mmCIF file of C-alpha atoms in Angstrom:
data_model
loop_
_atom_site.group_PDB
_atom_site.id
_atom_site.type_symbol
_atom_site.label_atom_id
_atom_site.label_comp_id
_atom_site.label_asym_id
_atom_site.label_seq_id
_atom_site.Cartn_x
_atom_site.Cartn_y
_atom_site.Cartn_z
ATOM 1 C CA MET A 1 167.090 114.424 -52.478
ATOM 2 C CA LYS A 2 166.322 114.072 -56.072
ATOM 3 C CA PRO A 3 168.538 111.020 -57.623
ATOM 4 C CA LYS A 4 172.026 112.030 -58.815
ATOM 5 C CA SER A 5 172.675 112.418 -62.749
ATOM 6 C CA SER A 6 174.861 110.221 -64.850
ATOM 7 C CA VAL A 7 176.937 113.233 -64.781
ATOM 8 C CA VAL A 8 177.679 113.335 -61.075
ATOM 9 C CA GLN A 9 178.221 109.670 -60.892
ATOM 10 C CA ALA A 10 181.239 109.340 -62.762
ATOM 11 C CA ALA A 11 182.672 112.028 -60.893
ATOM 12 C CA VAL A 12 181.558 109.971 -57.709
ATOM 13 C CA ALA A 13 183.069 107.073 -58.980
ATOM 14 C CA ALA A 14 185.764 109.265 -60.528
ATOM 15 C CA LEU A 15 186.985 110.097 -57.153
ATOM 16 C CA SER A 16 187.139 106.883 -55.267
ATOM 17 C CA VAL A 17 190.268 106.153 -56.588
ATOM 18 C CA LEU A 18 191.814 109.205 -54.236
ATOM 19 C CA ALA A 19 191.576 106.709 -51.636
ATOM 20 C CA SER A 20 192.145 108.420 -48.424
ATOM 21 C CA ALA A 21 190.569 111.750 -49.309
ATOM 22 C CA SER A 22 187.637 110.491 -50.942
ATOM 23 C CA SER A 23 185.839 110.542 -47.640
ATOM 24 C CA VAL A 24 186.615 114.499 -46.987
ATOM 25 C CA LEU A 25 186.563 115.571 -51.153
ATOM 26 C CA ALA A 26 183.554 114.337 -51.277
ATOM 27 C CA ARG A 27 181.398 116.193 -49.122
ATOM 28 C CA PRO A 28 180.726 119.169 -50.261
ATOM 29 C CA LEU A 29 179.163 117.655 -53.187
ATOM 30 C CA ASP A 30 176.922 116.168 -51.626
ATOM 31 C CA GLU A 31 176.259 118.699 -49.747
ATOM 32 C CA VAL A 32 175.029 121.056 -52.952
ATOM 33 C CA MET A 33 173.390 117.610 -54.252
ATOM 34 C CA ALA A 34 171.639 118.218 -51.082
ATOM 35 C CA SER A 35 169.942 121.858 -50.894
ATOM 36 C CA LYS A 36 169.288 121.048 -55.201
ATOM 37 C CA ILE A 37 170.835 124.535 -55.665
ATOM 38 C CA LEU A 38 174.294 124.659 -57.772
ATOM 39 C CA LYS A 39 175.206 128.359 -56.781
ATOM 40 C CA VAL A 40 176.896 130.096 -60.103
ATOM 41 C CA VAL A 41 178.771 133.846 -59.696
ATOM 42 C CA ALA A 42 179.056 135.821 -62.737
ATOM 43 C CA TYR A 43 179.379 139.586 -63.385
ATOM 44 C CA LEU A 44 177.375 141.884 -62.560
ATOM 45 C CA ASP A 45 178.079 144.038 -66.076
ATOM 46 C CA ASN A 46 179.943 141.426 -68.576
ATOM 47 C CA PRO A 47 178.175 141.781 -71.422
ATOM 48 C CA PRO A 48 177.705 138.887 -74.243
ATOM 49 C CA PHE A 49 178.316 136.957 -71.175
ATOM 50 C CA SER A 50 176.740 137.895 -67.902
ATOM 51 C CA TRP A 51 174.459 141.585 -67.638
ATOM 52 C CA GLU A 52 171.173 142.762 -65.421
ATOM 53 C CA GLN A 53 167.434 142.723 -67.572
ATOM 54 C CA ARG A 54 165.595 146.040 -67.604
ATOM 55 C CA ASP A 55 163.329 143.816 -65.356
ATOM 56 C CA GLY A 56 165.969 142.479 -63.001
ATOM 57 C CA SER A 57 166.452 139.595 -63.751
ATOM 58 C CA PRO A 58 170.519 137.627 -65.119
ATOM 59 C CA ALA A 59 170.858 136.872 -68.817
ATOM 60 C CA GLY A 60 174.114 135.661 -70.962
ATOM 61 C CA ILE A 61 176.461 133.551 -71.765
ATOM 62 C CA ASP A 62 176.983 132.386 -68.682
ATOM 63 C CA VAL A 63 174.230 132.942 -67.417
ATOM 64 C CA ASP A 64 173.206 129.728 -69.664
ATOM 65 C CA LEU A 65 175.985 128.454 -69.224
ATOM 66 C CA GLY A 66 174.917 128.055 -66.006
ATOM 67 C CA ARG A 67 171.851 127.093 -66.338
ATOM 68 C CA VAL A 68 172.865 124.296 -67.904
ATOM 69 C CA LEU A 69 175.567 122.502 -65.983
ATOM 70 C CA ALA A 70 173.274 122.797 -63.263
ATOM 71 C CA LYS A 71 170.877 120.988 -64.896
ATOM 72 C CA GLU A 72 172.923 118.597 -65.963
ATOM 73 C CA LEU A 73 174.270 118.190 -62.864
ATOM 74 C CA GLY A 74 170.211 117.553 -61.679
ATOM 75 C CA LEU A 75 169.234 120.715 -59.894
ATOM 76 C CA ASP A 76 168.499 123.762 -60.397
ATOM 77 C CA ALA A 77 170.423 127.381 -60.685
ATOM 78 C CA GLU A 78 171.041 130.190 -58.460
ATOM 79 C CA ILE A 79 172.317 132.508 -60.432
ATOM 80 C CA ILE A 80 174.555 135.105 -58.161
ATOM 81 C CA LEU A 81 175.727 138.557 -59.681
ATOM 82 C CA ARG A 82 178.035 140.803 -58.391
ATOM 83 C CA LEU A 83 180.235 143.461 -59.457
ATOM 84 C CA GLN A 84 183.452 143.507 -60.952
ATOM 85 C CA GLY A 85 186.843 143.983 -58.173
ATOM 86 C CA GLU A 86 189.537 145.923 -59.186
ATOM 87 C CA LYS A 87 191.367 142.518 -59.793
ATOM 88 C CA ALA A 88 190.364 139.569 -60.531
ATOM 89 C CA ASP A 89 192.626 138.263 -57.460
ATOM 90 C CA ASP A 90 189.517 140.588 -55.317
ATOM 91 C CA ASP A 91 186.941 138.938 -56.671
ATOM 92 C CA LEU A 92 188.146 134.655 -56.633
ATOM 93 C CA ARG A 93 188.147 136.296 -52.615
ATOM 94 C CA GLY A 94 184.655 137.810 -52.203
ATOM 95 C CA ASN A 95 183.180 134.940 -54.258
ATOM 96 C CA VAL A 96 184.713 132.143 -54.027
ATOM 97 C CA TRP A 97 186.881 131.650 -50.872
ATOM 98 C CA LYS A 98 185.374 134.046 -48.318
ATOM 99 C CA GLY A 99 182.753 136.649 -49.486
ATOM 100 C CA PRO A 100 181.569 139.718 -49.881
ATOM 101 C CA LEU A 101 183.478 142.251 -47.948
ATOM 102 C CA THR A 102 179.929 143.905 -47.992
ATOM 103 C CA GLY A 103 177.999 141.229 -46.606
ATOM 104 C CA GLY A 104 176.843 137.977 -48.286
ATOM 105 C CA GLY A 105 178.393 134.478 -49.202
ATOM 106 C CA VAL A 106 180.338 132.961 -51.781
ATOM 107 C CA GLY A 107 179.120 130.643 -54.933
ATOM 108 C CA ASP A 108 179.611 126.897 -55.488
ATOM 109 C CA VAL A 109 181.440 127.851 -59.280
ATOM 110 C CA MET A 110 182.349 131.227 -60.021
ATOM 111 C CA LEU A 111 182.360 131.824 -64.112
ATOM 112 C CA HIS A 112 184.507 133.702 -66.549
ATOM 113 C CA VAL A 113 188.038 133.607 -64.197
ATOM 114 C CA PRO A 114 190.658 133.652 -66.491
ATOM 115 C CA THR A 115 192.731 130.581 -66.080
ATOM 116 C CA ASP A 116 196.314 131.780 -66.274
ATOM 117 C CA ARG A 117 199.200 129.828 -64.141
ATOM 118 C CA GLU A 118 200.737 132.845 -63.060
ATOM 119 C CA PHE A 119 196.953 133.882 -61.280
ATOM 120 C CA ALA A 120 195.830 130.404 -60.170
ATOM 121 C CA LEU A 121 199.226 130.355 -57.863
ATOM 122 C CA ARG A 122 199.111 133.101 -56.055
ATOM 123 C CA ASN A 123 194.863 132.514 -55.661
ATOM 124 C CA ARG A 124 195.667 128.891 -53.925
ATOM 125 C CA GLU A 125 192.014 129.270 -51.527
ATOM 126 C CA ALA A 126 190.222 129.118 -54.969
ATOM 127 C CA VAL A 127 191.239 125.502 -57.615
ATOM 128 C CA ILE A 128 190.327 127.645 -60.819
ATOM 129 C CA GLY A 129 189.944 124.992 -64.233
ATOM 130 C CA ASN A 130 186.853 124.079 -66.311
ATOM 131 C CA ALA A 131 187.939 126.553 -68.962
ATOM 132 C CA TYR A 132 185.409 126.499 -72.163
ATOM 133 C CA PHE A 133 186.341 129.775 -74.512
ATOM 134 C CA GLU A 134 189.564 131.708 -75.631
ATOM 135 C CA GLU A 135 188.531 135.338 -76.037
ATOM 136 C CA ARG A 136 190.752 137.034 -78.876
ATOM 137 C CA ILE A 137 192.066 140.167 -79.735
ATOM 138 C CA ALA A 138 190.083 140.998 -83.319
ATOM 139 C CA VAL A 139 189.766 144.256 -85.838
ATOM 140 C CA PHE A 140 186.277 144.068 -87.270
ATOM 141 C CA ILE A 141 185.540 146.032 -91.183
ATOM 142 C CA ASP A 142 184.082 147.198 -92.981
ATOM 143 C CA PRO A 143 184.920 145.695 -96.075
ATOM 144 C CA GLU A 144 184.403 147.544 -98.925
ATOM 145 C CA ARG A 145 187.380 149.697 -97.909
ATOM 146 C CA ILE A 146 189.618 147.287 -95.603
ATOM 147 C CA PRO A 147 191.078 143.684 -97.177
ATOM 148 C CA GLU A 148 190.784 140.960 -95.499
ATOM 149 C CA ASN A 149 194.183 140.988 -95.684
ATOM 150 C CA PHE A 150 195.480 144.507 -94.601
ATOM 151 C CA GLY A 151 198.340 144.743 -92.120
ATOM 152 C CA PHE A 152 198.257 147.761 -89.571
ATOM 153 C CA SER A 153 200.078 149.469 -91.911
ATOM 154 C CA LEU A 154 197.925 150.642 -93.627
ATOM 155 C CA PHE A 155 195.957 152.246 -91.169
ATOM 156 C CA LYS A 156 198.399 154.668 -91.686
ATOM 157 C CA LYS A 157 196.534 156.589 -94.091
ATOM 158 C CA GLU A 158 192.634 154.582 -92.567
ATOM 159 C CA LYS A 159 191.490 155.803 -89.282
ATOM 160 C CA ILE A 160 190.747 153.340 -86.567
ATOM 161 C CA GLY A 161 189.045 152.921 -83.562
ATOM 162 C CA VAL A 162 189.565 151.437 -80.153
ATOM 163 C CA GLN A 163 188.467 151.303 -76.177
ATOM 164 C CA ILE A 164 191.058 153.638 -74.481
ATOM 165 C CA ALA A 165 193.286 151.968 -72.295
ATOM 166 C CA THR A 166 192.630 148.720 -73.559
ATOM 167 C CA VAL A 167 195.473 145.941 -74.597
ATOM 168 C CA ALA A 168 194.502 146.714 -78.000
ATOM 169 C CA ASP A 169 194.559 150.022 -77.498
ATOM 170 C CA TYR A 170 198.220 149.941 -76.727
ATOM 171 C CA TYR A 171 199.237 148.283 -79.397
ATOM 172 C CA LEU A 172 197.907 151.083 -82.136
ATOM 173 C CA MET A 173 199.288 153.176 -80.300
ATOM 174 C CA THR A 174 202.512 151.925 -79.830
ATOM 175 C CA PHE A 175 202.879 150.474 -83.582
ATOM 176 C CA GLU A 176 206.027 151.192 -85.044
ATOM 177 C CA ASP A 177 206.795 153.422 -82.963
ATOM 178 C CA GLY A 178 203.315 155.675 -82.837
ATOM 179 C CA ALA A 179 203.887 155.564 -86.532
ATOM 180 C CA LEU A 180 199.812 155.023 -86.699
ATOM 181 C CA ILE A 181 198.779 157.479 -83.496
ATOM 182 C CA GLU A 182 196.790 160.126 -85.850
ATOM 183 C CA ASN A 183 194.395 157.978 -86.929
ATOM 184 C CA ILE A 184 193.671 156.185 -83.802
ATOM 185 C CA LEU A 185 189.851 157.082 -82.931
ATOM 186 C CA HIS A 186 189.870 156.761 -78.917
ATOM 187 C CA TYR A 187 186.892 156.251 -77.533
ATOM 188 C CA VAL A 188 185.198 154.708 -73.626
ATOM 189 C CA LYS A 189 182.490 152.515 -73.938
ATOM 190 C CA GLN A 190 182.671 149.946 -76.603
ATOM 191 C CA SER A 191 179.488 150.382 -77.423
ATOM 192 C CA ASP A 192 179.461 154.335 -77.960
ATOM 193 C CA GLY A 193 182.840 152.286 -80.386
ATOM 194 C CA VAL A 194 180.215 150.396 -81.944
ATOM 195 C CA LYS A 195 177.936 153.236 -83.518
ATOM 196 C CA ARG A 196 181.245 155.142 -84.937
ATOM 197 C CA PHE A 197 181.846 152.117 -86.796
ATOM 198 C CA LEU A 198 178.840 151.762 -88.152
ATOM 199 C CA SER A 199 178.048 156.247 -88.848
ATOM 200 C CA LYS A 200 181.274 154.953 -91.671
ATOM 201 C CA GLU A 201 183.454 157.321 -89.281
ATOM 202 C CA MET A 202 185.779 154.815 -89.150
ATOM 203 C CA PRO A 203 185.954 151.983 -91.377
ATOM 204 C CA ALA A 204 188.709 149.676 -88.800
ATOM 205 C CA LEU A 205 187.116 148.970 -84.946
ATOM 206 C CA MET A 206 189.390 146.575 -82.746
ATOM 207 C CA GLY A 207 189.168 145.168 -78.973
ATOM 208 C CA ILE A 208 188.137 141.902 -77.585
ATOM 209 C CA ARG A 209 185.759 140.348 -80.302
ATOM 210 C CA SER A 210 183.141 138.569 -77.999
ATOM 211 C CA ASN A 211 182.430 142.077 -76.426
ATOM 212 C CA LEU A 212 181.706 143.069 -79.854
ATOM 213 C CA GLU A 213 180.695 140.594 -81.173
ATOM 214 C CA GLY A 214 178.156 140.707 -78.035
ATOM 215 C CA ILE A 215 177.141 144.238 -80.241
ATOM 216 C CA PHE A 216 176.308 144.239 -82.903
ATOM 217 C CA HIS A 217 174.339 140.673 -82.630
ATOM 218 C CA ALA A 218 172.014 143.006 -79.575
ATOM 219 C CA GLN A 219 170.988 146.039 -82.988
ATOM 220 C CA GLY A 220 170.989 142.900 -85.538
ATOM 221 C CA ILE A 221 174.114 143.183 -87.292
ATOM 222 C CA ARG A 222 176.624 140.997 -88.382
ATOM 223 C CA ALA A 223 179.998 142.425 -88.623
ATOM 224 C CA LYS A 224 183.007 141.126 -90.338
ATOM 225 C CA ALA A 225 186.044 140.088 -88.542
ATOM 226 C CA VAL A 226 189.188 139.484 -89.329
ATOM 227 C CA GLU A 227 192.364 138.427 -86.421
ATOM 228 C CA PRO A 228 195.176 138.943 -88.650
ATOM 229 C CA ALA A 229 199.233 139.019 -87.738
ATOM 230 C CA MET A 230 199.834 141.300 -84.474
ATOM 231 C CA PRO A 231 203.380 140.530 -83.696
ATOM 232 C CA GLY A 232 205.242 142.413 -80.597
ATOM 233 C CA ILE A 233 200.834 142.526 -79.171
ATOM 234 C CA VAL A 234 200.960 141.840 -75.338
ATOM 235 C CA ARG A 235 198.809 139.576 -75.430
ATOM 236 C CA SER A 236 196.461 138.859 -77.928
ATOM 237 C CA GLY A 237 194.626 136.527 -76.364
ATOM 238 C CA TRP A 238 193.641 134.365 -73.293
ATOM 239 C CA VAL A 239 191.952 131.619 -72.696
ATOM 240 C CA ILE A 240 188.615 132.244 -69.215
ATOM 241 C CA GLY A 241 187.474 129.347 -66.963
ATOM 242 C CA MET A 242 186.137 128.552 -63.180
ATOM 243 C CA ALA A 243 186.762 128.820 -60.274
ATOM 244 C CA TRP A 244 185.343 126.977 -56.989
ATOM 245 C CA LYS A 245 186.598 126.697 -53.310
ATOM 246 C CA ASP A 246 190.046 124.500 -52.541
ATOM 247 C CA ASN A 247 187.884 122.382 -50.158
ATOM 248 C CA SER A 248 185.151 121.544 -53.329
ATOM 249 C CA ARG A 249 187.095 119.136 -55.683
ATOM 250 C CA ASP A 250 184.484 116.889 -56.207
ATOM 251 C CA LEU A 251 182.563 119.692 -57.269
ATOM 252 C CA GLY A 252 185.484 121.044 -59.871
ATOM 253 C CA TYR A 253 185.303 117.130 -61.478
ATOM 254 C CA ALA A 254 181.290 116.862 -61.932
ATOM 255 C CA LEU A 255 181.326 120.170 -63.156
ATOM 256 C CA GLN A 256 184.322 119.269 -65.363
ATOM 257 C CA ALA A 257 182.745 116.115 -67.155
ATOM 258 C CA ALA A 258 178.645 118.297 -67.461
ATOM 259 C CA LEU A 259 180.993 120.880 -69.169
ATOM 260 C CA GLU A 260 182.233 117.949 -71.088
ATOM 261 C CA LYS A 261 179.340 116.745 -72.026
ATOM 262 C CA ILE A 262 177.625 120.280 -73.911
ATOM 263 C CA ARG A 263 180.905 120.835 -75.277
ATOM 264 C CA THR A 264 180.190 117.019 -77.098
ATOM 265 C CA SER A 265 177.217 117.466 -77.777
ATOM 266 C CA GLY A 266 177.506 121.336 -79.874
ATOM 267 C CA GLU A 267 175.383 122.989 -76.844
ATOM 268 C CA LEU A 268 178.579 124.838 -75.848
ATOM 269 C CA GLU A 269 178.420 125.896 -79.314
ATOM 270 C CA ARG A 270 174.524 127.062 -79.679
ATOM 271 C CA ILE A 271 174.482 129.272 -76.433
ATOM 272 C CA PHE A 272 177.413 130.995 -77.936
ATOM 273 C CA SER A 273 175.694 131.389 -81.448
ATOM 274 C CA SER A 274 172.075 132.696 -79.580
ATOM 275 C CA HIS A 275 174.250 135.981 -78.382
ATOM 276 C CA GLY A 276 175.785 136.532 -81.587
ATOM 277 C CA VAL A 277 179.556 135.681 -80.108
ATOM 278 C CA THR A 278 181.939 133.430 -82.283
ATOM 279 C CA TYR A 279 183.360 130.107 -79.840
ATOM 280 C CA ILE A 280 186.727 129.657 -80.018
ATOM 281 C CA PRO A 281 187.497 126.423 -78.362
ATOM 282 C CA PRO A 282 190.285 126.848 -75.912
ATOM 283 C CA PRO A 283 193.599 125.169 -76.743
ATOM 284 C CA ALA A 284 194.474 121.551 -75.866
ATOM 285 C CA PRO A 285 195.873 120.891 -72.531
#
């Protein structure tokens, strides 16, 4: 067995204060260490965070993060890419504590999990935590046509694109009781929206900042993103983190220590930057 890294040793030391529970909680981490592999679950089609390349190899922010976390624990990473279920609850059941209905095992940790409190309370078989990024809604603009300090009333005259059936779409469609409807251009795929934006069909594009930045980056383009005031929007941002099985809390502590180390060193921000995504740290707890 590889010797435990300093990160793991720190996590195990912290657990010693849990008295009688420590022996129970320590076993899952020991099993992971004995296997020399950290099994990391990420989504199959979620660029820029995770996707499968043409040669079948995984790539993306979460893939890189999983590998770095494993390295900090003195382990190798096994990246498992899984399709997204109808609900995030299904993903936790299939990837963290029970296994897919079609067969296959669970991972040691799942990435890109919403850290919403209500979501966590209804999924008690899993532990959700170790937040590492805040997703935000943003508007990408053509600076020659749209000023940075614009208000959404501007789109009574100018066109704005948005992916259909999203939080951003709902906001635009209901703004001032539908005042913008005639100037909202819909698309199904984010890549189609970027293509139409670059063709000058519309001077503004609204959606999840990280997703759009990733698409622009893949085309070698750095687009201007702004986060204007969005009064009344259902949700302008949400935090993502990790999930692990309820009886693997010791592993969660070890991952927390590893995450803090790579965050402090700047390596986490570098991972995001390498994929063209602006790193937005989660709010302090």
